[in-house]
Amino acid sequence: MATPRLLAFALAPLIGVLTGAGVVLAVIGGDGGATTEFAAGATLALPSVVLGMLVAVRRPDSVVGPLLMLVGATAVWVTVGDLYASAVTRRPDLPFSELYAALSQGDWMFLYVPAALLMLVFPDGRLPGRRWRWAIAGLLGVPALFMLITAFDPGPYRPPFESTPHLFRLPEPYLPVLRVVGLALLPVFLGLLVASAAAVVLRYRRTTGKAKRAQLKWFALGAACLPLTLLLCWASYLFLDGPDLVLAGLAATALAIPVATTIAVLRHDLYDIDRAISTAVTYGLVTAILLGFYTAASFLVGLGAGRSSPVAAAAGTAICAAALSPLRVRLQRWVDRRFYPDRQAVLTAIEELRDRTHAGQAQPEELETTLRTALRDPALRVGYRLPGASRLVDATGAPVDPGDALVAQVRLGGHDIGAIVRGNAGSRELLREAASAGALLIEVVRLRIEVSRALGEAEASRTRLLHAGYEERRRLERDLHDGAQQRLVSLGMAIRLAQRHLHDGTVHVDGLLDRWVAELAVAVTELRQIAHGLRPSSLDDGLGNALVMLAGKVPVPVTLDVAADDLPEDVAMTAYYVASEAMTNAVKHAGPATIGVRVTRAGDRVTVRVSDDGPGGAEIRPGAGLAGLADRVRAAGGALRLSSPAGGGTLIEAELPCAL
């Protein structure tokens, strides 16, 4: 087990024994005041003892824990000593009274030793350098020597030991030298205390790591309670004519120092320490200056109106109230520049960008670059949340994925408008302040993105309308070509065939004329339907019947196999036009003996296959009928495949999507 931890485990029972001795003294002879002081001292020592033990357990190789326990033990020692002195006046027969009377005359220096040692070795339990060993020797040796010198001083003891005989005596010739040495030790000890405090400052300046700097800042924050206690003392005597607030300040100090020290050692990244120091220093300075204003105003007004006049108090209060807001703002800026430069840099950069944007000299989209520079984070991103969108986007519209990075949400008017995403580790509190300060700029950029997107969508809509008009004209062209035109072509071919057989008497003219008139009527009807954007009327009874009617008009035997009759309208129309165009091309260009048409459905796909036994060699050429057919199939979300090897016939296969 590490030596510092063993020391802590040894101190714990000793502190317990000391506390128990105080309880016994309070019972057998302590007066009410001393007993109350002992209870208060033991209570104030409890945080240091408990938290010191915690640090010793968690950091067994560091002496910070035992020293923190010693800081608490000194409070118990002082109050137990006062309680013992009080008990001696009631019970003069208590043991060691003469020894305690002699040694207690100069033991006050030891009260400062644990805190001074803690400052020397904080935060890692080691001295700033080998040369600092003299400080340890001085802090331990000077108080011991001073205590011995005061014990040999023949002068009267402090109350209540005025009548106690001196236990230690020294020949008269040595007394002047003894007193000179004793007086000389006072500035030496003060210098040691100053050196201990300077060790913290020196260590901070030499340290470059963020972790150690944060630990030292936490320690300094706890130590800042000491001067704040002096301010409370001033305010207490100024307003209450007594030390009531001083006790509260001492209690706060007894709690703040061990808590800050423990956080510094164990969880220094728990909170933004720079922000905490900035706030503490700002309000400490504001309090000190306002107390000065109040004191001066009350004194000056009291010269004319009387010292106890309410006019003096009212004047002092009015001056303090008038000075509070501007004073706090100016002090906050000064303190931030000195103690919290990152915050000052960020807020100043945002404010300057806001002013330049208002003056038309900058664009609000520069916020991301500004924050990257101020926070020294080249990977920082500013994301904007658009209405109805679940993801963040940057100023260009590209998505921003926070991942596991540090994120500060930006809110304005109760709504989430964006976020600032750190690219490296940093202060969460500082990022929140940046988000709050830049909220207005982020809202402006967000609105500009929305306007830009709306304009883009309007332009895209106009383009789509133009494209739709063009596609509609293409569709009408294909419908005319694949529908009514094919019917008229078939009719012309039938008329030409009848013309060839008029002279041999094998043609029934009246029947043919009736049939041709009917075909022309159907073609006219289809043209009217196409003009109104409707499908061919033959599809009214289903794709199968429409293909039967279409096959009956082809002068070549057609084999039909339709196993998908119940199709959506758009799919049925596309399948019909595929079959019509494929059969027309076969009759027109291939001269086949037979044509086969097969329509099948498998799940959400419909397949149309048109084959012939012609010579093959067909291909899809731009501007030809098959090219238009391929466009139609593609527009429907399908695919057209052509297989036409020379001498092997032709197979046209169209695969169309069909929702279940």
XYZ file of C-alpha atoms in Angstrom:
660
model
C 0.000 0.000 0.000
C 1.332 3.468 -0.888
C 2.815 5.551 1.944
C 0.446 8.553 1.518
C -2.554 6.265 1.820
C -1.092 4.683 4.976
C -0.595 8.174 6.375
C -4.229 9.000 5.664
C -5.400 5.800 7.362
C -3.244 6.703 10.376
C -4.559 10.266 10.529
C -8.194 9.228 10.522
C -8.155 7.526 13.966
C -5.927 10.276 15.385
C -8.458 12.899 14.322
C -11.154 10.740 15.839
C -9.251 10.517 19.127
C -8.723 14.288 19.105
C -12.427 14.848 18.523
C -13.284 12.396 21.291
C -10.955 14.250 23.657
C -12.809 17.439 22.829
C -16.119 15.810 23.683
C -14.724 14.635 27.033
C -13.374 18.115 27.814
C -16.712 19.671 26.937
C -18.434 17.317 29.386
C -16.054 17.685 32.320
C -15.330 21.392 32.279
C -15.871 23.361 29.098
C -17.970 26.504 29.129
C -20.765 27.169 26.645
C -18.744 29.383 24.307
C -15.794 27.011 24.020
C -18.106 24.046 23.520
C -19.936 25.848 20.718
C -16.624 26.751 19.060
C -15.507 23.134 19.300
C -18.721 21.897 17.696
C -18.364 24.465 14.915
C -14.693 23.614 14.373
C -15.377 19.882 14.195
C -18.213 20.476 11.742
C -16.095 22.715 9.520
C -13.262 20.173 9.603
C -15.493 17.325 8.460
C -15.427 18.143 4.687
C -11.625 18.340 4.651
C -11.219 15.070 6.540
C -13.772 13.103 4.521
C -12.724 14.450 1.131
C -9.052 14.083 2.039
C -9.633 10.406 2.761
C -11.463 10.079 -0.569
C -8.515 11.606 -2.423
C -6.100 9.327 -0.549
C -8.107 6.257 -1.563
C -8.448 7.303 -5.202
C -4.886 8.671 -5.519
C -2.843 6.502 -3.121
C 0.529 7.823 -4.337
C -0.297 11.501 -3.744
C 0.180 13.332 -0.439
C -2.620 15.752 -1.351
C -5.183 13.588 0.465
C -3.319 13.410 3.820
C -2.498 17.125 3.687
C -6.138 17.931 3.057
C -7.003 15.868 6.125
C -4.415 17.828 8.121
C -6.065 21.090 7.045
C -9.263 19.859 8.654
C -7.415 18.502 11.667
C -6.006 21.955 12.459
C -9.520 23.327 12.941
C -10.241 20.524 15.412
C -6.891 21.085 17.161
C -7.533 24.801 17.682
C -11.016 24.342 19.114
C -9.941 21.411 21.313
C -7.074 23.567 22.624
C -9.474 26.393 23.470
C -11.768 23.865 25.116
C -8.847 22.478 27.139
C -7.883 25.998 28.244
C -11.469 26.622 29.317
C -11.550 23.332 31.209
C -8.290 24.140 33.027
C -9.880 27.237 34.582
C -12.576 24.988 36.071
C -10.386 21.938 36.738
C -6.801 23.105 37.513
C -5.838 19.521 38.234
C -6.079 18.486 34.574
C -2.856 16.802 33.389
C -0.292 18.568 31.176
C -1.740 22.011 31.894
C 1.718 23.549 32.496
C 3.160 21.922 29.374
C 0.197 23.041 27.247
C 0.413 26.567 28.664
C 4.085 26.799 27.656
C 3.771 25.298 24.171
C 0.487 26.937 23.205
C 1.990 30.450 23.354
C 3.598 30.040 19.937
C 1.809 27.116 18.295
C -0.317 29.316 16.021
C 2.185 29.001 13.168
C 1.356 25.303 12.818
C -2.193 26.250 11.798
C -0.858 27.484 8.445
C 1.578 24.658 7.789
C -0.805 22.041 6.256
C -2.294 24.580 3.840
C 1.180 25.849 2.891
C 2.455 22.308 2.313
C -0.629 21.588 0.220
C 0.144 24.586 -1.994
C 3.729 23.399 -2.418
C 2.884 19.906 -3.662
C -0.441 20.443 -5.430
C -1.674 18.856 -7.701
C 0.572 15.812 -8.224
C 2.063 15.541 -4.715
C 5.554 16.602 -5.848
C 7.508 19.799 -5.301
C 7.951 22.217 -8.231
C 11.666 21.398 -8.153
C 14.473 20.001 -5.992
C 15.402 23.475 -4.772
C 12.027 23.772 -3.079
C 13.050 21.304 -0.378
C 14.184 24.265 1.733
C 10.561 25.429 1.829
C 9.460 22.113 3.345
C 12.244 22.301 5.939
C 11.380 25.900 6.726
C 7.645 25.279 7.093
C 8.321 22.466 9.541
C 11.341 23.952 11.355
C 10.400 27.614 11.790
C 7.096 26.964 13.635
C 8.791 24.395 15.895
C 11.625 26.810 16.732
C 9.199 29.669 17.316
C 7.105 27.509 19.652
C 10.197 26.624 21.702
C 11.345 30.251 21.882
C 7.964 31.432 23.144
C 7.924 28.572 25.655
C 11.201 29.864 27.179
C 10.049 33.494 27.221
C 9.685 34.512 30.897
C 6.832 36.931 30.161
C 3.264 36.217 31.338
C 1.240 33.599 29.481
C -1.927 34.419 27.566
C -5.269 34.024 29.302
C -6.370 31.847 30.996
C -2.832 30.776 31.971
C -1.686 34.088 33.515
C -1.002 32.471 36.896
C 0.468 29.228 35.585
C 4.142 28.841 36.555
C 6.690 28.642 33.737
C 7.805 25.108 32.980
C 10.877 26.142 30.937
C 13.417 28.777 31.999
C 16.506 30.275 30.383
C 19.350 32.267 31.961
C 18.763 36.019 31.837
C 21.737 36.870 29.524
C 20.265 34.743 26.718
C 16.803 36.320 26.765
C 17.544 39.326 24.452
C 19.024 37.045 21.828
C 16.062 34.708 22.179
C 13.560 37.506 21.631
C 15.440 38.884 18.609
C 15.457 35.445 17.012
C 11.755 35.050 17.766
C 10.915 38.369 16.124
C 13.094 37.518 13.123
C 11.201 34.282 12.598
C 7.943 36.171 11.933
C 8.964 37.696 8.565
C 10.735 34.460 7.682
C 7.542 32.509 8.204
C 5.536 35.093 6.272
C 8.020 34.736 3.428
C 7.577 30.966 3.495
C 3.814 31.381 3.188
C 4.246 33.772 0.265
C 6.663 31.323 -1.369
C 4.110 28.535 -0.985
C 1.486 30.620 -2.758
C 4.057 31.594 -5.394
C 4.734 27.899 -6.016
C 1.174 27.514 -7.313
C 1.616 30.473 -9.668
C 5.018 29.219 -10.816
C 3.696 25.730 -11.445
C 0.811 27.169 -13.472
C 3.147 29.204 -15.655
C 5.458 26.261 -16.274
C 2.650 23.840 -17.046
C 1.492 23.507 -20.642
C -0.913 20.593 -20.265
C -4.606 21.462 -20.095
C -5.307 18.913 -17.366
C -2.789 20.304 -14.864
C -3.768 23.864 -15.659
C -7.397 23.005 -14.987
C -6.433 21.390 -11.670
C -4.509 24.487 -10.575
C -7.418 26.702 -11.581
C -9.794 24.654 -9.436
C -7.408 24.981 -6.509
C -7.174 28.745 -7.047
C -10.963 28.989 -7.178
C -11.238 27.382 -3.752
C -8.500 29.614 -2.344
C -10.334 32.675 -3.697
C -12.855 32.218 -0.895
C -10.297 33.612 1.568
C -10.335 37.195 0.198
C -14.090 36.909 -0.292
C -14.348 36.160 3.421
C -12.587 39.458 4.103
C -15.209 41.209 1.958
C -17.931 39.558 4.014
C -16.196 40.784 7.145
C -16.249 44.314 5.760
C -19.905 44.063 4.769
C -20.846 42.478 8.083
C -19.439 45.298 10.187
C -20.736 47.902 7.713
C -24.339 46.726 7.617
C -24.821 44.532 10.699
C -22.338 46.044 13.169
C -21.079 42.567 13.977
C -19.217 39.494 12.671
C -22.298 37.479 11.707
C -21.433 37.280 7.999
C -17.826 36.400 8.815
C -18.920 33.080 10.257
C -20.835 32.338 7.074
C -17.753 33.202 5.027
C -15.532 30.952 7.114
C -18.026 28.117 6.748
C -18.111 28.623 2.981
C -14.314 28.658 2.864
C -14.049 25.494 4.950
C -16.311 23.795 2.430
C -15.054 25.393 -0.789
C -11.341 24.656 -0.370
C -11.630 20.869 0.180
C -14.366 20.535 -2.434
C -12.361 22.473 -5.037
C -9.209 20.506 -4.188
C -11.013 17.174 -4.489
C -12.590 18.124 -7.806
C -9.207 19.316 -9.060
C -7.574 15.967 -8.285
C -10.387 13.596 -9.244
C -12.720 15.375 -11.686
C -11.089 18.541 -12.955
C -13.114 18.324 -16.191
C -16.446 18.305 -14.375
C -17.248 21.944 -15.109
C -15.871 24.864 -17.068
C -13.386 26.156 -14.496
C -12.472 29.245 -16.550
C -16.084 30.318 -16.491
C -16.318 29.690 -12.740
C -13.173 31.727 -12.017
C -14.362 34.543 -14.254
C -17.707 34.698 -12.478
C -16.162 34.520 -9.002
C -13.597 37.240 -9.702
C -16.148 39.479 -11.396
C -18.666 39.379 -8.586
C -15.906 39.620 -5.990
C -14.625 42.827 -7.573
C -18.148 44.169 -8.015
C -18.858 43.506 -4.347
C -15.632 45.175 -3.220
C -16.171 48.265 -5.366
C -19.828 48.614 -4.379
C -18.904 48.302 -0.720
C -16.368 51.055 -1.278
C -18.978 53.224 -3.008
C -21.466 52.615 -0.228
C -18.952 53.384 2.499
C -17.734 56.572 0.817
C -21.230 57.795 -0.033
C -22.560 57.071 3.427
C -19.598 58.833 5.001
C -19.799 61.925 2.802
C -23.564 62.309 3.092
C -23.365 61.536 6.783
C -21.049 64.502 7.307
C -23.924 66.803 6.501
C -26.997 64.818 7.449
C -25.703 63.015 10.493
C -23.927 59.701 10.785
C -27.036 57.681 11.601
C -29.313 59.520 9.189
C -31.336 57.300 6.810
C -30.426 59.765 4.073
C -26.854 58.501 4.140
C -27.941 54.893 3.781
C -30.385 55.800 1.017
C -27.728 57.755 -0.863
C -25.258 54.915 -0.610
C -27.864 52.427 -1.803
C -28.869 54.629 -4.749
C -25.268 55.074 -5.890
C -24.631 51.331 -5.673
C -27.811 50.532 -7.610
C -26.931 53.013 -10.365
C -23.381 51.698 -10.687
C -24.185 47.986 -10.504
C -25.131 47.142 -14.105
C -22.512 49.132 -16.074
C -19.869 48.251 -13.517
C -20.578 44.531 -13.782
C -20.498 44.578 -17.599
C -17.182 46.423 -17.751
C -15.598 44.312 -15.040
C -16.834 41.129 -16.710
C -15.099 42.114 -19.929
C -11.873 42.994 -18.131
C -11.913 39.790 -16.086
C -12.683 37.694 -19.156
C -9.700 39.163 -20.970
C -7.480 38.357 -18.015
C -8.843 35.075 -16.668
C -11.073 33.703 -19.433
C -9.507 34.802 -22.741
C -11.259 32.119 -24.794
C -14.689 33.386 -23.789
C -13.747 36.978 -24.450
C -12.282 36.085 -27.848
C -15.391 34.158 -28.914
C -17.934 36.737 -27.760
C -15.928 39.615 -29.213
C -15.569 37.839 -32.568
C -19.311 37.156 -32.744
C -20.158 40.727 -31.779
C -17.799 42.136 -34.414
C -19.271 39.854 -37.089
C -22.772 40.940 -36.096
C -21.805 44.612 -36.381
C -20.065 44.124 -39.737
C -23.052 42.177 -41.051
C -25.380 44.977 -39.992
C -23.129 47.461 -41.780
C -23.124 45.336 -44.944
C -19.412 44.570 -44.679
C -19.742 40.837 -43.980
C -22.086 37.925 -44.512
C -23.708 35.994 -41.649
C -22.506 32.763 -43.242
C -19.012 33.736 -42.051
C -20.016 32.681 -38.523
C -18.549 29.198 -38.976
C -15.165 30.584 -40.047
C -15.277 33.133 -37.234
C -15.921 30.479 -34.594
C -13.235 28.203 -36.017
C -10.694 30.987 -35.617
C -11.863 32.138 -32.180
C -12.039 28.613 -30.744
C -8.965 27.368 -32.627
C -11.000 24.475 -33.989
C -10.628 24.071 -37.781
C -13.132 21.195 -37.830
C -15.956 23.112 -36.124
C -19.294 23.010 -37.963
C -22.372 25.206 -37.731
C -25.532 23.299 -38.592
C -28.927 24.784 -39.421
C -32.245 23.060 -38.799
C -34.739 23.736 -41.571
C -38.509 23.420 -41.008
C -39.671 19.833 -41.272
C -36.112 18.493 -41.544
C -34.700 16.007 -39.064
C -31.055 16.515 -40.008
C -28.799 19.535 -39.762
C -27.342 21.131 -42.873
C -24.550 23.643 -43.342
C -24.771 26.937 -45.210
C -24.345 25.130 -48.548
C -27.081 22.619 -47.783
C -24.707 19.712 -47.142
C -25.684 17.476 -44.197
C -23.955 17.983 -40.844
C -23.611 14.816 -38.776
C -22.685 15.571 -35.128
C -21.791 11.973 -34.313
C -20.185 11.776 -30.865
C -18.804 15.318 -30.972
C -19.520 18.055 -28.459
C -22.723 19.803 -29.550
C -24.455 22.972 -28.378
C -28.043 23.361 -29.547
C -29.071 26.834 -30.699
C -32.540 28.000 -29.687
C -34.369 31.196 -30.513
C -37.922 31.984 -29.537
C -38.346 28.535 -28.033
C -37.446 26.749 -31.292
C -34.390 24.731 -32.288
C -32.783 26.588 -35.172
C -29.419 24.855 -35.363
C -26.371 23.600 -33.520
C -22.650 24.231 -33.176
C -20.565 21.053 -33.430
C -17.002 21.014 -32.078
C -14.374 19.182 -34.044
C -12.120 18.753 -31.009
C -12.492 18.659 -27.249
C -13.428 21.901 -25.574
C -15.521 23.644 -22.972
C -19.199 22.729 -23.121
C -20.172 25.906 -21.277
C -18.164 28.083 -23.661
C -19.810 26.390 -26.637
C -23.241 27.098 -25.136
C -22.359 30.755 -24.715
C -21.181 30.911 -28.323
C -24.460 29.317 -29.423
C -26.457 31.864 -27.451
C -24.439 34.825 -28.732
C -24.593 33.653 -32.350
C -28.278 32.672 -32.355
C -29.396 35.752 -34.292
C -26.781 35.226 -37.008
C -27.693 31.549 -37.241
C -31.369 32.457 -37.639
C -30.526 34.890 -40.447
C -28.510 32.230 -42.280
C -31.266 29.674 -41.735
C -33.856 32.015 -43.247
C -31.564 32.719 -46.180
C -31.155 28.991 -46.777
C -34.941 28.606 -46.725
C -35.394 31.456 -49.221
C -32.659 30.048 -51.449
C -34.260 26.615 -51.355
C -37.683 28.089 -52.131
C -36.255 29.916 -55.145
C -34.477 26.755 -56.236
C -37.654 24.731 -55.929
C -39.572 27.338 -57.934
C -36.937 27.200 -60.678
C -36.958 23.403 -60.584
C -40.753 23.428 -60.785
C -40.629 25.682 -63.844
C -38.084 23.377 -65.444
C -40.213 20.355 -64.640
C -43.266 22.014 -66.185
C -41.334 22.759 -69.365
C -39.996 19.236 -69.406
C -43.463 17.835 -68.745
C -44.844 19.818 -71.680
C -42.098 18.502 -73.879
C -42.655 14.969 -72.653
C -46.390 15.333 -73.187
C -45.785 16.306 -76.796
C -43.474 13.327 -77.125
C -46.157 11.142 -75.581
C -48.798 12.383 -78.021
C -46.389 11.751 -80.856
C -45.793 8.195 -79.639
C -49.494 7.598 -79.035
C -50.371 8.780 -82.521
C -47.598 6.703 -83.999
C -48.282 3.574 -81.992
C -52.107 3.838 -81.922
C -54.212 5.533 -84.592
C -51.371 5.625 -87.109
C -50.875 1.881 -86.848
C -54.610 1.343 -87.282
C -54.639 3.534 -90.400
C -51.514 1.812 -91.740
C -53.191 -1.565 -91.217
C -56.321 -0.239 -92.947
C -54.257 0.985 -95.889
C -52.547 -2.386 -96.182
C -55.961 -4.128 -96.132
C -57.280 -1.791 -98.827
C -54.194 -2.422 -100.967
C -54.664 -6.162 -100.534
C -58.341 -5.910 -101.532
C -57.394 -3.816 -104.557
C -55.202 -6.646 -105.821
C -58.117 -9.094 -105.673
C -60.874 -6.880 -107.113
C -60.434 -8.288 -110.649
C -60.585 -11.970 -109.704
C -63.953 -11.584 -107.929
C -62.741 -13.050 -104.628
C -63.409 -9.869 -102.652
C -66.795 -8.891 -101.260
C -66.670 -5.140 -101.816
C -69.692 -4.174 -99.729
C -68.456 -6.145 -96.713
C -64.968 -4.676 -97.008
C -66.320 -1.155 -97.267
C -68.424 -1.648 -94.151
C -65.395 -2.987 -92.304
C -63.164 -0.135 -93.475
C -65.720 2.467 -92.450
C -65.885 0.869 -89.001
C -62.082 0.898 -88.764
C -62.008 4.556 -89.761
C -64.617 5.326 -87.111
C -62.508 3.576 -84.474
C -59.414 5.472 -85.634
C -61.282 8.771 -85.400
C -62.453 7.852 -81.906
C -58.892 7.010 -80.843
C -57.637 10.297 -82.249
C -60.236 12.139 -80.213
C -59.287 10.185 -77.106
C -55.599 10.873 -77.637
C -56.381 14.555 -78.096
C -57.981 14.460 -74.634
C -55.118 12.445 -73.132
C -57.200 9.268 -72.827
C -56.195 5.709 -73.512
C -57.386 3.764 -76.566
C -61.039 2.732 -76.190
C -60.210 -0.904 -76.883
C -58.622 -1.091 -73.407
C -62.006 -0.527 -71.778
C -62.602 -4.288 -71.775
C -59.111 -5.148 -70.560
C -55.693 -5.702 -72.059
C -56.532 -9.188 -73.313
C -59.567 -8.092 -75.367
C -57.655 -5.062 -76.663
C -54.835 -7.302 -77.904
C -57.357 -9.673 -79.516
C -58.849 -6.745 -81.414
C -55.364 -5.524 -82.336
C -54.304 -8.976 -83.570
C -57.411 -9.207 -85.728
C -56.293 -6.188 -87.703
C -52.861 -7.610 -88.502
C -52.654 -9.434 -91.889
C -50.446 -12.139 -90.314
C -51.543 -14.929 -87.963
C -50.950 -13.834 -84.319
C -50.683 -16.183 -81.349
C -51.835 -14.536 -78.107
C -51.092 -15.640 -74.528
C -52.275 -13.031 -72.007
C -51.967 -14.119 -68.373
C -52.109 -10.645 -66.829
C -55.378 -8.955 -67.621
C -56.135 -7.066 -64.380
C -53.452 -4.377 -64.600
C -53.283 -0.717 -63.584
C -54.314 1.640 -66.332
C -50.887 3.087 -67.063
C -49.263 -0.357 -67.142
C -51.966 -1.765 -69.429
C -51.615 1.198 -71.813
C -47.840 0.809 -72.007
C -48.138 -2.956 -72.567
C -50.712 -2.335 -75.321
C -48.470 0.123 -77.141
C -45.481 -2.247 -76.845
C -47.471 -5.030 -78.503
C -48.913 -2.674 -81.148
C -45.575 -1.152 -82.152
C -43.793 -4.526 -82.139
C -46.428 -6.194 -84.345
C -46.519 -3.227 -86.751
C -42.726 -3.273 -87.083
C -42.774 -7.030 -87.690
C -45.370 -6.766 -90.463
C -43.764 -3.709 -91.999
C -40.100 -4.712 -91.941
C -39.761 -8.469 -91.339
C -42.528 -10.077 -93.398
C -43.005 -12.913 -90.892
C -45.246 -15.919 -91.326
C -46.438 -15.763 -87.703
C -46.239 -13.393 -84.722
C -46.406 -14.400 -81.066
C -47.532 -12.108 -78.224
C -47.235 -13.168 -74.591
C -48.040 -11.081 -71.493
C -47.201 -12.457 -68.023
C -47.105 -11.106 -64.482
C -44.755 -12.196 -61.692
C -45.070 -10.295 -58.433
C -44.683 -6.607 -59.097
C -43.322 -7.052 -62.638
C -45.222 -7.405 -65.934
C -43.417 -8.794 -68.987
C -44.551 -8.287 -72.599
C -42.877 -10.518 -75.225
C -43.489 -10.078 -78.964
C -41.688 -12.508 -81.289
C -41.748 -13.214 -85.021
C -40.100 -15.697 -87.380
C -38.754 -13.084 -89.763
C -35.137 -12.722 -90.922
C -34.032 -10.759 -87.828
C -31.432 -8.025 -87.910
C -33.625 -5.427 -86.204
C -31.984 -2.712 -84.106
C -32.959 0.342 -82.100
C -32.011 3.464 -84.060
C -32.552 7.065 -82.900
C -35.748 8.497 -84.304
C -37.112 5.079 -85.289
C -40.213 3.418 -83.895
C -38.354 1.092 -81.541
C -36.443 4.057 -80.045
C -39.728 5.775 -79.193
C -41.009 2.519 -77.744
C -37.906 2.237 -75.561
C -38.482 5.815 -74.310
C -42.072 4.998 -73.426
C -41.039 1.915 -71.465
C -38.276 3.841 -69.659
C -40.723 6.619 -68.770
C -42.896 3.976 -67.134
C -39.939 2.810 -65.040
C -39.340 -0.322 -67.084
C -36.740 -1.708 -69.483
C -36.884 -2.780 -73.133
C -34.693 -5.559 -74.501
C -34.234 -6.472 -78.159
C -32.919 -9.780 -79.487
C -32.774 -10.007 -83.272
C -29.929 -12.191 -84.579
C -29.618 -12.459 -88.330
C -31.770 -15.320 -89.599
C -33.146 -16.041 -86.154
C -36.260 -13.913 -85.946
C -36.864 -11.011 -83.564
C -37.836 -10.911 -79.886
C -38.879 -7.679 -78.216
C -39.255 -7.956 -74.439
C -40.488 -5.155 -72.202
C -40.454 -5.467 -68.409
C -42.707 -3.014 -66.570
C -43.116 -2.281 -62.853
C -46.550 -3.059 -61.509
C -47.522 -2.352 -57.905
C -49.165 -5.226 -56.071
